[in-house]
XYZ file of C-alpha atoms in Angstrom:
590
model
C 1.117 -12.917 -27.049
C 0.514 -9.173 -26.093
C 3.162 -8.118 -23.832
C 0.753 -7.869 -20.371
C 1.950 -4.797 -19.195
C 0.492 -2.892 -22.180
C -3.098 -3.888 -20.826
C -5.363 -1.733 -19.089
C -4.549 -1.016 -15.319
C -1.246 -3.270 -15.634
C 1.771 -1.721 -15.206
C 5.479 -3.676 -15.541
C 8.303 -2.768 -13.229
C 11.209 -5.033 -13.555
C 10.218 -8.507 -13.846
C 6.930 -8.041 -11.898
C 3.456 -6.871 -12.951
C 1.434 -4.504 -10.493
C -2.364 -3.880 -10.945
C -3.066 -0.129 -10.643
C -6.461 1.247 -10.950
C -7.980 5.073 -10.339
C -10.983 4.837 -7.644
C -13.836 6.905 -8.244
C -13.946 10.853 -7.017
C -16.578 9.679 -4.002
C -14.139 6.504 -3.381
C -11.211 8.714 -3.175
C -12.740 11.026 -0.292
C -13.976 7.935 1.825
C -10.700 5.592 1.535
C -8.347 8.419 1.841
C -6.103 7.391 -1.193
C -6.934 8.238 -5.179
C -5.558 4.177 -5.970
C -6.139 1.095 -6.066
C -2.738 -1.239 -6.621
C -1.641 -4.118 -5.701
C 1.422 -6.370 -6.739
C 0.339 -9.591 -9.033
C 3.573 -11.767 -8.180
C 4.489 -12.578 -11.481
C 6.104 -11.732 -14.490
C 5.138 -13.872 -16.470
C 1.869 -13.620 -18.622
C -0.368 -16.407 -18.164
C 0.273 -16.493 -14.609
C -0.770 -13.267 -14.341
C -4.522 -14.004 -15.637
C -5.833 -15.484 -12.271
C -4.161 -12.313 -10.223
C -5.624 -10.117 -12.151
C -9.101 -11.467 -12.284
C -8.690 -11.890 -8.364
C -8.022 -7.814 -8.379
C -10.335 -6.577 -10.631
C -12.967 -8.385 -8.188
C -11.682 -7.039 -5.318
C -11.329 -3.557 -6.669
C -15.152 -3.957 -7.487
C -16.621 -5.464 -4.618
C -14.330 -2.653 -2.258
C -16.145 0.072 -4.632
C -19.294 -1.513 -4.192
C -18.869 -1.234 -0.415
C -17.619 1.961 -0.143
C -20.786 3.557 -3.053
C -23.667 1.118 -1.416
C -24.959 3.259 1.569
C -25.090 6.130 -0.951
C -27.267 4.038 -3.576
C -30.756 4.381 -3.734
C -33.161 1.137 -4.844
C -35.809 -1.018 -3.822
C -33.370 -3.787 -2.917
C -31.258 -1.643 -1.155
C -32.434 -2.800 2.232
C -32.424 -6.550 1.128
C -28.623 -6.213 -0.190
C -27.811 -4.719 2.742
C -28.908 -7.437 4.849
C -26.676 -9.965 2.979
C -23.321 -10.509 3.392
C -21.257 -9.897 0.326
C -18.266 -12.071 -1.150
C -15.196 -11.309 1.675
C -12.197 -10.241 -0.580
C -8.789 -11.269 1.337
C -5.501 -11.874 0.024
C -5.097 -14.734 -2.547
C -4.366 -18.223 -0.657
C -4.063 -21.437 -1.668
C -7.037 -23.797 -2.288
C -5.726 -26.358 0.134
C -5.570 -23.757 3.422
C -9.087 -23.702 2.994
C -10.615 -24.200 6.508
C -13.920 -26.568 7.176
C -15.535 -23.335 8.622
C -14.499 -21.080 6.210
C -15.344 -23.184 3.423
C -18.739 -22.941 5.049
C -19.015 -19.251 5.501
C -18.256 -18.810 1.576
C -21.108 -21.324 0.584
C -23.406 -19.175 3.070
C -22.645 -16.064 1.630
C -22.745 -17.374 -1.725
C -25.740 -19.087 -1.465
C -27.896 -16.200 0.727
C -26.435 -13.188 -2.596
C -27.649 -16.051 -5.119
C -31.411 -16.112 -3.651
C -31.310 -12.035 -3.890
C -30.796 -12.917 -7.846
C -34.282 -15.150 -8.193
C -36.447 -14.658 -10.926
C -40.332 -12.723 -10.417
C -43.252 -14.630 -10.252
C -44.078 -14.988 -14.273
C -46.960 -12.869 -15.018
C -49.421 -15.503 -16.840
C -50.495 -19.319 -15.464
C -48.782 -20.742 -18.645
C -45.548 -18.603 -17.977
C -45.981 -19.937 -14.400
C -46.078 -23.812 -15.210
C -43.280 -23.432 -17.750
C -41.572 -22.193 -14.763
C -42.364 -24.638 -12.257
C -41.667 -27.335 -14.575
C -37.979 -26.128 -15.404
C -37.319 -25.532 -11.467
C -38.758 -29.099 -10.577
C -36.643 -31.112 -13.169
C -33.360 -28.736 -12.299
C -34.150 -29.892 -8.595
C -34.431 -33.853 -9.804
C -31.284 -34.088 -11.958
C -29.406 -31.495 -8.849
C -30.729 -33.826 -6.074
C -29.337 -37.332 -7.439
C -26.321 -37.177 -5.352
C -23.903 -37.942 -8.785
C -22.542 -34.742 -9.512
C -19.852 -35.879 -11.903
C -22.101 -35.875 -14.845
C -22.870 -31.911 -13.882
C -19.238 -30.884 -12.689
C -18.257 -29.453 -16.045
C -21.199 -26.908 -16.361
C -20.749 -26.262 -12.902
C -16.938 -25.811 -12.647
C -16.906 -22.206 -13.903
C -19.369 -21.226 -11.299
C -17.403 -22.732 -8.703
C -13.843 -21.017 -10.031
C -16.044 -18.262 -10.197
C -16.859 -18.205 -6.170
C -13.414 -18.981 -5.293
C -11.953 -15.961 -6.852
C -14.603 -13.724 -5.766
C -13.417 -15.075 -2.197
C -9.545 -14.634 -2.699
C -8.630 -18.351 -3.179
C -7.032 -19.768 -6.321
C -9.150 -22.204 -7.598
C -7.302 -25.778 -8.280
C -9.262 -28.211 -10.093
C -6.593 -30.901 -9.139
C -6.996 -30.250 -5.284
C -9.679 -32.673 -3.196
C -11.002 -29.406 -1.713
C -12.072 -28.419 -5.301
C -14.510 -31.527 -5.066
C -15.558 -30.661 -1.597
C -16.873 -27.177 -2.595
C -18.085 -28.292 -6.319
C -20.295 -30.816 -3.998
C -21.483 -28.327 -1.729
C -22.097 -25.540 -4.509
C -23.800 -28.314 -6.543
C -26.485 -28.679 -3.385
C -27.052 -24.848 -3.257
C -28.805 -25.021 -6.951
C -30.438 -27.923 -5.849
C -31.928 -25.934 -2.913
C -32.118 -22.716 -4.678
C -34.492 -25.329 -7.380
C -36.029 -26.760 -4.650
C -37.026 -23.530 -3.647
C -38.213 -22.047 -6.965
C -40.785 -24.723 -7.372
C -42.162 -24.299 -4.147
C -42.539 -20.208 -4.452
C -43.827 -20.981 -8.427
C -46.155 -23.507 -7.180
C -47.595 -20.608 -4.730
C -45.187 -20.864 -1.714
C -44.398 -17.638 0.162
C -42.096 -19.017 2.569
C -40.730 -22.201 1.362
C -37.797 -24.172 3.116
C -35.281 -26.368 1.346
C -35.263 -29.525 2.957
C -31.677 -29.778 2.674
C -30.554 -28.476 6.302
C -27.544 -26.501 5.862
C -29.504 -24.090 3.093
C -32.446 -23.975 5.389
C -30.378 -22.095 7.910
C -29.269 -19.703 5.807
C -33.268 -19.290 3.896
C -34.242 -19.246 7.909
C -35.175 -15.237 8.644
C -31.406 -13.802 8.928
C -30.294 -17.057 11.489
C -26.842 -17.717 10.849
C -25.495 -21.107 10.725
C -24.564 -22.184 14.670
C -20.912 -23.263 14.192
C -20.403 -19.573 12.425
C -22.081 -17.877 15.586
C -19.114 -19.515 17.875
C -16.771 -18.828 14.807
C -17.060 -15.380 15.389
C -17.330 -15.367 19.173
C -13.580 -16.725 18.915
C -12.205 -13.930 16.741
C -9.740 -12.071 18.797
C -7.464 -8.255 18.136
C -4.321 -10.576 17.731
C -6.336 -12.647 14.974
C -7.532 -9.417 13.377
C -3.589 -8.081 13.798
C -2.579 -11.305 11.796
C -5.248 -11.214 9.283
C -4.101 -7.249 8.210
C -0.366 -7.947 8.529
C -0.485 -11.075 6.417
C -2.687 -8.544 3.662
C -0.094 -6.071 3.788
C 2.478 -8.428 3.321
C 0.800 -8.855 -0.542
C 1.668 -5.563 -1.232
C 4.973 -3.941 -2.380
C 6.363 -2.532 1.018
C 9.487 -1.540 1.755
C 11.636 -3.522 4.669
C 11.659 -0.441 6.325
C 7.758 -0.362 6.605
C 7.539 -3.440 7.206
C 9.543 -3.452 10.654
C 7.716 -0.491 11.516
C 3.914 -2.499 11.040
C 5.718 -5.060 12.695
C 6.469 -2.485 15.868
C 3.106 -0.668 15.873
C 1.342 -4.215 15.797
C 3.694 -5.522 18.792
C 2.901 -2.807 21.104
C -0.795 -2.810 20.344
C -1.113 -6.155 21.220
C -0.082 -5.036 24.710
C -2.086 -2.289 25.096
C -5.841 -3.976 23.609
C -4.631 -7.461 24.421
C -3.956 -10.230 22.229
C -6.837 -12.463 23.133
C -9.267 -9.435 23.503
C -12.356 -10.730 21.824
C -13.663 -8.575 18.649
C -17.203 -8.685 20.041
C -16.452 -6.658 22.349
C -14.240 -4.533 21.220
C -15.989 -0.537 21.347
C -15.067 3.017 21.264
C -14.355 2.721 24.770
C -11.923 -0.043 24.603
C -10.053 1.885 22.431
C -9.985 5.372 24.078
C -7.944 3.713 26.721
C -5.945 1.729 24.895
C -4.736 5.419 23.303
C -5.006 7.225 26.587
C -2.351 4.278 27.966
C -0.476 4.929 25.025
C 0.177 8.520 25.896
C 1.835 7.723 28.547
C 4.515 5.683 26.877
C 7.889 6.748 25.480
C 8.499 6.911 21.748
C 10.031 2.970 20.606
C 9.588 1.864 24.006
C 9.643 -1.717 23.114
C 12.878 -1.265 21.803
C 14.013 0.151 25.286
C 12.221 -2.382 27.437
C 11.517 -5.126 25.653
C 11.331 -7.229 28.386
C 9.491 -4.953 31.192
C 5.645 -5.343 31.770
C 4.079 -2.019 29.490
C 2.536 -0.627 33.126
C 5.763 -0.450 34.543
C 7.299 1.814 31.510
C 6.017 5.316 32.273
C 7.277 5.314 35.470
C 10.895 3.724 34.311
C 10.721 5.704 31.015
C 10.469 9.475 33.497
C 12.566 7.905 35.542
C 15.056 7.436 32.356
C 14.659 11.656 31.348
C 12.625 10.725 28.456
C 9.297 11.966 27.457
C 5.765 10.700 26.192
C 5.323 9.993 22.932
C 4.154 13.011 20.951
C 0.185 13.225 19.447
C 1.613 12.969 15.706
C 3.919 10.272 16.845
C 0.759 8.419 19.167
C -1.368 8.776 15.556
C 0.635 6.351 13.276
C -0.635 3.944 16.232
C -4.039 5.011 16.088
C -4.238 5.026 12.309
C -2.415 1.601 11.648
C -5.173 0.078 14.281
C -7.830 2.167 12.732
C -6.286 0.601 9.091
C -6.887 -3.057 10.866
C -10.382 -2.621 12.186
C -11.815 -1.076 8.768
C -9.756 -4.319 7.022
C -11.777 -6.236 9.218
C -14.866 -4.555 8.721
C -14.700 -4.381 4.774
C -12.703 -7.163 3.586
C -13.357 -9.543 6.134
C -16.651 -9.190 7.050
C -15.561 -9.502 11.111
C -16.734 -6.368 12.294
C -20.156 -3.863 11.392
C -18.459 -0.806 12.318
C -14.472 0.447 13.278
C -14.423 1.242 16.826
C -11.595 3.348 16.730
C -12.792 5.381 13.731
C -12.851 9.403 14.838
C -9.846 7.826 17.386
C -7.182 9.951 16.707
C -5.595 13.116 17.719
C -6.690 16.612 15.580
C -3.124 18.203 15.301
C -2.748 21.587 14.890
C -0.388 22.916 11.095
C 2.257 23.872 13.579
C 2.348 19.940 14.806
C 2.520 18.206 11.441
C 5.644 20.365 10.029
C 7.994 18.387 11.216
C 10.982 19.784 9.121
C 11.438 23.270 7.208
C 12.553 24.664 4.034
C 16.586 25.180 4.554
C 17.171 29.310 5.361
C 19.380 31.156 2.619
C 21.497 31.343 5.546
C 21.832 27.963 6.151
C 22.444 26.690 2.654
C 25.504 29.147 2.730
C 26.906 27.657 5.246
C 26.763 24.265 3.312
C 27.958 25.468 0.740
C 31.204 27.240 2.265
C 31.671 24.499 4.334
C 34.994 22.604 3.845
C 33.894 19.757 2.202
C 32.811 22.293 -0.661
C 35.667 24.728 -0.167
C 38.596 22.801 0.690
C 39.213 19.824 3.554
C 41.703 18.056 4.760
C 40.069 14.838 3.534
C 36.460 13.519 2.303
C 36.495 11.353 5.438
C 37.297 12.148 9.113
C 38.808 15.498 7.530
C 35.754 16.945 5.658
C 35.527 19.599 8.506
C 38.550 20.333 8.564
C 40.110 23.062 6.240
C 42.667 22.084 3.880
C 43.289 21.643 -0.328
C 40.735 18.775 -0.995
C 37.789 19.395 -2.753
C 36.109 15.661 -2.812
C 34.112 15.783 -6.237
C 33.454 12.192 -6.724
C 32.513 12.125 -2.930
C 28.749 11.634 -2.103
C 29.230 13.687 0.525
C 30.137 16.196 -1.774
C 27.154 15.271 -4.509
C 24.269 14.577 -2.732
C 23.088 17.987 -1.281
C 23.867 19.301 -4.571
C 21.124 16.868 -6.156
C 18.688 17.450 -3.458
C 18.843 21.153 -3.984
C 18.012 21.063 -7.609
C 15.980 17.835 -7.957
C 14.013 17.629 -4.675
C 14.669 13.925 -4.714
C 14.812 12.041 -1.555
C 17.839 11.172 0.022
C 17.575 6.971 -0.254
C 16.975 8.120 -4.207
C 20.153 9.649 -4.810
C 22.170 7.522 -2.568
C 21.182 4.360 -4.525
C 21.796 5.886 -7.881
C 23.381 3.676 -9.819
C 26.002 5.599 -12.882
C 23.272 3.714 -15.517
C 20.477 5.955 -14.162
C 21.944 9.077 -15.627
C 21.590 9.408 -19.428
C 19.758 10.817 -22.520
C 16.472 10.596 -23.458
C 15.303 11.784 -26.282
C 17.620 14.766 -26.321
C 17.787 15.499 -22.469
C 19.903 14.372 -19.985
C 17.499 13.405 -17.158
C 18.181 11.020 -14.082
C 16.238 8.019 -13.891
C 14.701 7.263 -10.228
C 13.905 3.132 -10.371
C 13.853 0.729 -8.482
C 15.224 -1.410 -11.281
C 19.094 -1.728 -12.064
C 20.287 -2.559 -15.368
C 23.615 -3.564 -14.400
C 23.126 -5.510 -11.445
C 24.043 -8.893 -10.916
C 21.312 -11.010 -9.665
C 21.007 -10.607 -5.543
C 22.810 -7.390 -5.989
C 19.978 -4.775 -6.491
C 19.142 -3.261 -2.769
C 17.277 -0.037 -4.522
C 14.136 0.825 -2.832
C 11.235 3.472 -3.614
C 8.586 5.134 -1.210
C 5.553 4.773 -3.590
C 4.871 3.870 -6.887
C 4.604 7.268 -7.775
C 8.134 7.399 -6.983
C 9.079 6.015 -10.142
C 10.267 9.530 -12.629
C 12.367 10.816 -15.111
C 13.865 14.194 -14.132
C 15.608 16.361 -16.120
C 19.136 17.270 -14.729
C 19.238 20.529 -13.802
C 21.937 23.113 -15.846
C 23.176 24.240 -12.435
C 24.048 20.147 -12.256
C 25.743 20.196 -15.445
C 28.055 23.310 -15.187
C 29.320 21.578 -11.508
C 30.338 18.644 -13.039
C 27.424 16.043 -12.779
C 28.092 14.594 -16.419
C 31.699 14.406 -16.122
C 31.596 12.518 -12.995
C 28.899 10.017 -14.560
C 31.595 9.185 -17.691
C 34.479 8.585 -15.257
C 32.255 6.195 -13.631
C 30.784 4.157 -16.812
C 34.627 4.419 -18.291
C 35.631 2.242 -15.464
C 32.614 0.502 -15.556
C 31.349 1.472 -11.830
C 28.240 1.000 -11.084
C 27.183 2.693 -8.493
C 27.251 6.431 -9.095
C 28.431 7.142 -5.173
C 30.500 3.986 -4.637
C 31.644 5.530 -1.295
C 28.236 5.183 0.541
C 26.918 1.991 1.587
C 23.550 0.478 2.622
C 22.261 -0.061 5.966
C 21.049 -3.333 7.656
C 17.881 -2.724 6.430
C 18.756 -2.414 3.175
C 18.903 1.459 2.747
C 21.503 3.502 2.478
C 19.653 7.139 3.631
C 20.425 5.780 7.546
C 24.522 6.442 7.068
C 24.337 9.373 5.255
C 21.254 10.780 7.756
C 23.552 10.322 10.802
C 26.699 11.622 8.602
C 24.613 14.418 7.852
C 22.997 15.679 11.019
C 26.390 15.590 12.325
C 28.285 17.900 9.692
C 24.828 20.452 10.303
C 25.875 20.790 13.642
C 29.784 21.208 12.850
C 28.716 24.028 10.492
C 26.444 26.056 13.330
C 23.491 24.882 11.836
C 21.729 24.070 14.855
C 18.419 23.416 14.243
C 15.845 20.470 15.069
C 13.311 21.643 12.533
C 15.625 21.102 9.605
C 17.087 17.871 8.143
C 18.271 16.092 4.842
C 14.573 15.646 4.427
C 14.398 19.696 4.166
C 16.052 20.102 0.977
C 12.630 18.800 -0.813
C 10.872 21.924 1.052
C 13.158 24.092 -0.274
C 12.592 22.464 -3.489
C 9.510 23.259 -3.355
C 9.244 26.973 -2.135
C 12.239 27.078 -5.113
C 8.993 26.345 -7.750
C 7.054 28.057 -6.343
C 9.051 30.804 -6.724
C 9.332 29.902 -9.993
C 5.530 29.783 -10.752
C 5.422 26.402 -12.230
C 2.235 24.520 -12.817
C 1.522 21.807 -9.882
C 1.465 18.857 -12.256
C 4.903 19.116 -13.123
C 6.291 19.686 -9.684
C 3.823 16.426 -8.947
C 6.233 14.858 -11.728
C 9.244 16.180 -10.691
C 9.230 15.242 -7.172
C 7.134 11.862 -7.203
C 4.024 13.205 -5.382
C 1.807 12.406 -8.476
C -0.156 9.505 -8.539
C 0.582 8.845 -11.968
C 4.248 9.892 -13.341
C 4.565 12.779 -16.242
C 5.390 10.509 -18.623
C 1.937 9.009 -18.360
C -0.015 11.816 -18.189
C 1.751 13.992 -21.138
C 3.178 11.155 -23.174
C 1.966 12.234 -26.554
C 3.372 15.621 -25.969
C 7.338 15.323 -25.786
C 7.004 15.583 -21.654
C 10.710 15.609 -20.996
C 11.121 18.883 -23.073
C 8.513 20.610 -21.349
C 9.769 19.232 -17.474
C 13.534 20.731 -18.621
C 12.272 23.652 -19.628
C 10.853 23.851 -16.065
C 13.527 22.776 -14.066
C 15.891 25.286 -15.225
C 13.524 27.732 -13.948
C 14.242 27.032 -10.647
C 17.113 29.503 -9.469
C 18.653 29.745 -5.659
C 20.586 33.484 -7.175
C 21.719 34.158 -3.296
C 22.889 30.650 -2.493
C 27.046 30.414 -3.218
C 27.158 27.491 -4.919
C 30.592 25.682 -5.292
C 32.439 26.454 -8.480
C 34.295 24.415 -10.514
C 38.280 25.060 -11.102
């Protein structure tokens, strides 16, 4: 069998398979994001077959929602009245709620009658017609639908992928929906003859169709269904969707933060229908008021009580980039509702947040030349008592398998983020087809199993990047064969990962410190700054926006990808040794 990751819009990492797709130019500007990708939770290649049919559905139908209002037709305005398919996260056929399991005949059922055939043009046409429809309608309507289920079980695998559910023939829920779909044709029959047979308006005599044929009435129980539907429901709905994708633990306790302290400020049991613009204005203008992490401070203390305790404490309101990550992740909920779900006809907290002004959303700088000089004479570069408590210190050690010592280095000449080089492992570092390039995966190749902790931002983290000749003449290479000689794996065995599975937190804290032993004493520079310097450093060097894309993981699709008939790797060297920081004094080896 055909290795699956070779298929279109499949892509292996690992042992898993991801579905990746590009959304249309007109998609792009609406969604805010140029992909579509999702995580199919398998390996394995037949398993895969039902995930991927589930996304390539969903990917279509959240086009189709998205290009609609921009289509032009004459059954635009009958489409639009229709609910389509809702598109969640796959579940199991078994969770499968009565009401739900209603809601999905409805919708299936009221999109099916947009799909009858014209009125046939001559009588004999006509009576052919209303003959088929009237004997579809007898054998439909005999209340034994075992002698139909087989022609009717694709349809109904069909409906349940289109709704997010994996479709188990073995389950007794299969039979309860192959039942109900089997009375939908009969009343979709039912109601062919009577329109053939000169019927404008006919009614299916079953009842629960009738509702739905009934001039837009929705079914009764699905009125109170969606009286019931509360922010703390929608909250669960979009955190249990996210939690299909490949986040990071990281993100994930921060969703789990922002959802906490929203629940407090709309209310938990706030019902959607009346949730408005208004609503959420104040929830943001109470937000304001509020301390950054404040439910980390005072967990325990009612949220009115916290501006008062919080100025009391010396510490200030939240800032407006800080108060948008709340505004957008609620923003993020309310569309999931609206789209996916089928909840909500509009976001009220769309146009929500806060406009910032360029000044506002550059929260770090490139490093000065000044600055990186005084990293680079530093101690721990020059000579320190010690790589540890000592690296401040003057004295005869220079600590060159150190991270410490490494790390900045990388950063400088890569622009790779700090959790990237921290979790190198000494097998990421090697040759490929000529050039010695670091490898930044999430995969290890020497790791036992329960031992690989490496993490990536995005996908389009995932790059090969040349290693820099600067890297080489320091030492980079050497240090890499000590390591594999006594079969190390980790490349910077001296740092270790954080609670949360990262090891960027030690080496952040490490880090700010040393800045400030140095006199570099500035809050608009971190570790995080070395990519802006990075980046001024290519642009210095005039190199094409693609590659620095490739180099530094912003790219939505890796160079590899997007040059690989063309010997990439040659062509990304070539344009990493461009880069050149001639007034920076750079350590030198003995």
């Amino acid at each position: 069998m055909k290795d699956m990751g070779k298929r279109q819009f499949i892509l292996r990492r690992g042992n898993t398979l991801y579905y990746r797709r590009k959304f249309p130019v007109a998609v792009q500007k609406v969604l805010g994001r140029k992909e579509f990708k999702r995580t199919l939770g398998t390996g394995d290649n037949v398993g895969a077959e039902r995930a991927i049919i589930a996304a390539n559905i969903e990917y279509a139908r959240l086009v189709e929602e998205v290009l609609r209002p921009t289509r032009e037709g004459p059954r635009k305005a009958a489409a639009s009245a229709v609910p389509e398919y809702p598109t969640p996260y796959p579940r199991k056929l078994s969770e499968l709620a009565d009401q739900e399991l209603y809601e999905i005949i409805e919708r299936w059922y009221a999109a099916s009658m947009l799909q009858l055939p014209s009125l046939p043009d001559t009588p004999e046409e006509r009576a052919e017609a209303l003959m088929a429809a009237r004997q579809d309608h007898a054998d439909l309507s005999l209340g034994d639908y075992r002698q139909l289920s087989a022609s009717m079980m694709p349809s109904v695998d069909r409906l349940l992928i289109q709704s997010g559910i994996v479709p188990d023939r073995k389950s007794p829920r299969y039979s309860d929906v192959l039942h109900l779909v089997a009375r939908g044709y009969a009343a979709r029959a039912e109601f062919e003859a009577a329109y053939f047979e000169g019927n404008n308006a006919p009614t299916p005599t079953d009842r629960f169709f009738a509702a739905i044929v009934a001039q837009g009435a929705p079914l009764l129980p699905r009125r109170r269904h969606e009286a019931q539907r509360t922010f703390g429901m929608l909250l669960d709905e979009y955190l249990r969707h996210r939690a299909t994708m490949n986040l990071g633990s990281r993100t994930k306790r921060d969703e789990q933060s922002i959802s906490r302290l929203l629940r407090d400020l709309v209310g938990t049991n706030a019902r959607l229908t009346g949730m408005d613009f208004q609503v959420c204005q104040g929830a943001k203008e109470r937000l304001m008021q509020l301390p950054p992490k404040c439910r980390d401070k005072y967990p325990d203390m009612p949220l009115a009580d916290i501006p008062a305790r919080a100025q009391a404490d010396g510490l200030a309101p939240m800032s407006k980039k800080t108060a948008n990550k709340y505004i957008d992740f609620m923003s993020a909920a309310f569309e999931h509702g609206r789209l996916r779900l089928r909840w909500l006809s509009e976001n009220p907290a769309q146009g929500l947040r806060f406009k910032l002004k360029k000044a506002d959303t550059e929260k770090y700088r490139p490093f000065t030349i000044e600055q990186l000089n005084k990293i680079f004479s530093a101690p721990l570069y020059t000579g320190c008592a010690n790589p540890d408590r000592g690296y401040d210190k003057p004295g005869n050690c220079i600590p060159r398998e150190s991270g410490r010592y490494w790390v900045p280095l990388i950063a400088l000449f890569t622009g790779m983020r700090l959790n990237e080089i921290c979790q190198l492992d000494t097998a990421d570092i090697g040759k490929v087809d000529g050039v010695d390039v670091i490898h930044v995966r999430e995969e290890s190749e020497t790791a036992k199993p329960g031992e690989n902790n490496k993490r990536l931002k995005t996908e389009a983290s995932h790059r090969i990047i040349p290693v820099h000749p600067e890297l080489k003449k320091l030492g980079l290479l050497q240090l890499v064969a000590k390591r594999q000689k006594r079969n190390e794996r980790k490349l910077f065995p001296d740092l270790r990962v954080g609670g949360d599975q990262y090891y960027s937190d030690a080496f952040q804290k490490w880090f700010s410190r040393f800045l400030g032993k140095i006199g570099v004493k500035d809050r608009r520079v971190s570790f995080h700054s070395f990519r802006h310097t990075f980046r001024d450093a290519t642009r210095r060097a005039k190199l094409d926006v693609e590659i620095v894309n490739a180099l530094a993981g912003w790219s939505t699709a890796s160079m590899a990808e997007r040059y690989g008939r063309s010997n990439p790797l040659s062509k990304l060297a070539q344009a990493i040794a461009k880069l050149r920081y001639s007034e920076v004094f750079l350590p030198k080896m003995d």
